Amino acid sequence: MKYFTISEMLHSPTAVARKIWNGCGRTEEDNLTALIENVLEPARVRYGKPVHVSSGYRCPQLNSLVKGASQSQHLKGEAADIYTDAGPQGNLELARVIVALGRFDQLILENVPGNQLLPQWLHVSWKQSGTNRREIRKKVAGSPSYPVLSRKEVLGYDN
């Protein structure tokens, strides 16, 4: 793993501030490694610029504190929230890279304003066992829904 580490996938400023131990077991660590190797590293190489992790693994206490979904893949070490230095436009570019590579379970373009595809960050997941859905969604700021997006909507063309 060249660009990502398990320790950054476990790091949480919220956990540090609240004195919550955000460690994980061997299964979750294996899942984080698979996420890095199958999704994050290839995306970072193709994107060609730094990609940052704001949230990887979350222990149940941390997940509850940040109001994560009760079945969140973060709890299993299967998901990460990531962003670029180039803001929403860079995040969209990274989302396009991930979609074009085609190796992901779920990709959510998070906190997009209205009908624009300019995400504040990306949620991406990978499952070691079972089928990876290659599901793409967006979370519109201020809305509770997560509408499905097509590859064409994200890429801007058929591929």
CSV table of N, CA, C and O in Angstrom, one decimal, residues 3-4 35-51 82 84 93-104 107 122 124:
chain,number,residue,atom,x,y,z
A,3,TYR,N,-0.1,4.6,-1.0
A,3,TYR,CA,-0.7,5.9,-0.7
A,3,TYR,C,-1.6,6.0,0.6
A,3,TYR,O,-1.9,7.1,1.1
A,4,PHE,N,-2.0,4.8,1.1
A,4,PHE,CA,-2.9,4.8,2.2
A,4,PHE,C,-2.4,3.8,3.3
A,4,PHE,O,-1.8,2.8,2.9
A,35,LEU,N,-10.2,-2.7,0.7
A,35,LEU,CA,-10.7,-1.5,0.2
A,35,LEU,C,-9.6,-0.6,-0.3
A,35,LEU,O,-9.7,-0.1,-1.4
A,36,ILE,N,-8.5,-0.6,0.4
A,36,ILE,CA,-7.4,0.2,-0.1
A,36,ILE,C,-6.8,-0.4,-1.4
A,36,ILE,O,-6.6,0.3,-2.4
A,37,GLU,N,-6.6,-1.7,-1.4
A,37,GLU,CA,-6.0,-2.3,-2.6
A,37,GLU,C,-6.8,-2.4,-3.8
A,37,GLU,O,-6.3,-2.2,-4.9
A,38,ASN,N,-8.1,-2.5,-3.6
A,38,ASN,CA,-9.1,-2.7,-4.7
A,38,ASN,C,-9.7,-1.4,-5.2
A,38,ASN,O,-10.0,-1.3,-6.4
A,39,VAL,N,-9.8,-0.4,-4.4
A,39,VAL,CA,-10.5,0.9,-4.8
A,39,VAL,C,-9.6,2.1,-4.6
A,39,VAL,O,-9.3,2.8,-5.6
A,40,LEU,N,-9.1,2.3,-3.4
A,40,LEU,CA,-8.4,3.6,-3.1
A,40,LEU,C,-7.1,3.8,-3.8
A,40,LEU,O,-6.8,4.8,-4.4
A,41,GLU,N,-6.2,2.8,-3.7
A,41,GLU,CA,-4.9,2.9,-4.4
A,41,GLU,C,-5.1,3.0,-5.9
A,41,GLU,O,-4.5,3.9,-6.5
A,42,PRO,N,-5.9,2.1,-6.6
A,42,PRO,CA,-6.0,2.3,-8.0
A,42,PRO,C,-6.6,3.7,-8.4
A,42,PRO,O,-6.2,4.3,-9.4
A,43,ALA,N,-7.6,4.2,-7.6
A,43,ALA,CA,-8.2,5.5,-7.9
A,43,ALA,C,-7.1,6.6,-7.7
A,43,ALA,O,-7.1,7.5,-8.5
A,44,ARG,N,-6.3,6.5,-6.7
A,44,ARG,CA,-5.3,7.5,-6.4
A,44,ARG,C,-4.3,7.5,-7.5
A,44,ARG,O,-3.9,8.6,-8.0
A,45,VAL,N,-3.9,6.4,-8.0
A,45,VAL,CA,-2.9,6.3,-9.1
A,45,VAL,C,-3.4,6.9,-10.3
A,45,VAL,O,-2.8,7.7,-11.0
A,46,ARG,N,-4.7,6.6,-10.7
A,46,ARG,CA,-5.3,7.1,-11.9
A,46,ARG,C,-5.6,8.6,-11.8
A,46,ARG,O,-5.4,9.4,-12.7
A,47,TYR,N,-6.0,9.0,-10.6
A,47,TYR,CA,-6.3,10.5,-10.4
A,47,TYR,C,-5.0,11.3,-10.4
A,47,TYR,O,-5.0,12.4,-10.9
A,48,GLY,N,-4.0,10.7,-9.9
A,48,GLY,CA,-2.6,11.4,-10.0
A,48,GLY,C,-2.4,12.5,-9.0
A,48,GLY,O,-1.3,13.2,-9.1
A,49,LYS,N,-3.3,12.7,-8.1
A,49,LYS,CA,-3.1,13.8,-7.1
A,49,LYS,C,-3.5,13.2,-5.7
A,49,LYS,O,-4.2,12.2,-5.6
A,50,PRO,N,-3.2,13.9,-4.6
A,50,PRO,CA,-3.5,13.4,-3.3
A,50,PRO,C,-5.0,13.2,-3.1
A,50,PRO,O,-5.8,14.0,-3.6
A,51,VAL,N,-5.3,12.1,-2.4
A,51,VAL,CA,-6.7,11.8,-2.0
A,51,VAL,C,-6.6,11.6,-0.4
A,51,VAL,O,-5.7,10.9,0.0
A,82,ILE,N,-13.9,10.1,1.4
A,82,ILE,CA,-12.6,10.6,0.8
A,82,ILE,C,-12.9,12.0,0.2
A,82,ILE,O,-14.0,12.3,-0.2
A,84,THR,N,-10.6,15.4,-2.2
A,84,THR,CA,-9.4,15.9,-2.8
A,84,THR,C,-9.1,17.3,-2.4
A,84,THR,O,-9.9,18.0,-1.7
A,93,GLU,N,-14.1,14.8,-10.3
A,93,GLU,CA,-13.1,14.1,-11.1
A,93,GLU,C,-12.7,12.8,-10.5
A,93,GLU,O,-12.6,11.8,-11.2
A,94,LEU,N,-12.5,12.7,-9.2
A,94,LEU,CA,-12.2,11.4,-8.6
A,94,LEU,C,-13.3,10.4,-8.7
A,94,LEU,O,-13.1,9.2,-8.9
A,95,ALA,N,-14.6,10.9,-8.5
A,95,ALA,CA,-15.7,10.0,-8.7
A,95,ALA,C,-15.7,9.4,-10.1
A,95,ALA,O,-16.0,8.2,-10.2
A,96,ARG,N,-15.4,10.2,-11.1
A,96,ARG,CA,-15.4,9.7,-12.4
A,96,ARG,C,-14.3,8.7,-12.6
A,96,ARG,O,-14.5,7.7,-13.3
A,97,VAL,N,-13.2,8.9,-12.0
A,97,VAL,CA,-12.1,7.9,-12.0
A,97,VAL,C,-12.6,6.5,-11.4
A,97,VAL,O,-12.4,5.5,-12.0
A,98,ILE,N,-13.2,6.6,-10.2
A,98,ILE,CA,-13.7,5.4,-9.5
A,98,ILE,C,-14.7,4.7,-10.4
A,98,ILE,O,-14.7,3.5,-10.6
A,99,VAL,N,-15.6,5.4,-11.0
A,99,VAL,CA,-16.7,4.8,-11.8
A,99,VAL,C,-16.0,4.2,-13.1
A,99,VAL,O,-16.3,3.1,-13.4
A,100,ALA,N,-15.1,4.9,-13.7
A,100,ALA,CA,-14.4,4.3,-14.9
A,100,ALA,C,-13.6,3.1,-14.6
A,100,ALA,O,-13.6,2.1,-15.4
A,101,LEU,N,-13.0,3.0,-13.4
A,101,LEU,CA,-12.3,1.8,-13.0
A,101,LEU,C,-13.2,0.7,-12.7
A,101,LEU,O,-12.8,-0.5,-12.9
A,102,GLY,N,-14.4,1.0,-12.2
A,102,GLY,CA,-15.4,0.0,-12.1
A,102,GLY,C,-15.3,-1.0,-10.9
A,102,GLY,O,-16.0,-2.0,-10.8
A,103,ARG,N,-14.3,-0.7,-10.0
A,103,ARG,CA,-14.1,-1.6,-8.9
A,103,ARG,C,-14.5,-0.9,-7.6
A,103,ARG,O,-13.7,-0.3,-6.9
A,104,PHE,N,-15.8,-1.1,-7.3
A,104,PHE,CA,-16.4,-0.5,-6.0
A,104,PHE,C,-17.7,-1.2,-5.7
A,104,PHE,O,-18.3,-1.8,-6.6
A,107,LEU,N,-20.7,3.9,-4.4
A,107,LEU,CA,-20.1,5.2,-4.5
A,107,LEU,C,-21.2,6.3,-4.3
A,107,LEU,O,-22.2,6.3,-5.0
A,122,LEU,N,-16.8,12.1,-1.1
A,122,LEU,CA,-17.3,10.8,-1.6
A,122,LEU,C,-17.2,9.8,-0.6
A,122,LEU,O,-16.3,9.7,0.2
A,124,VAL,N,-17.1,5.7,-0.5
A,124,VAL,CA,-16.9,4.6,-1.4
A,124,VAL,C,-16.7,3.3,-0.5
A,124,VAL,O,-16.1,3.4,0.5
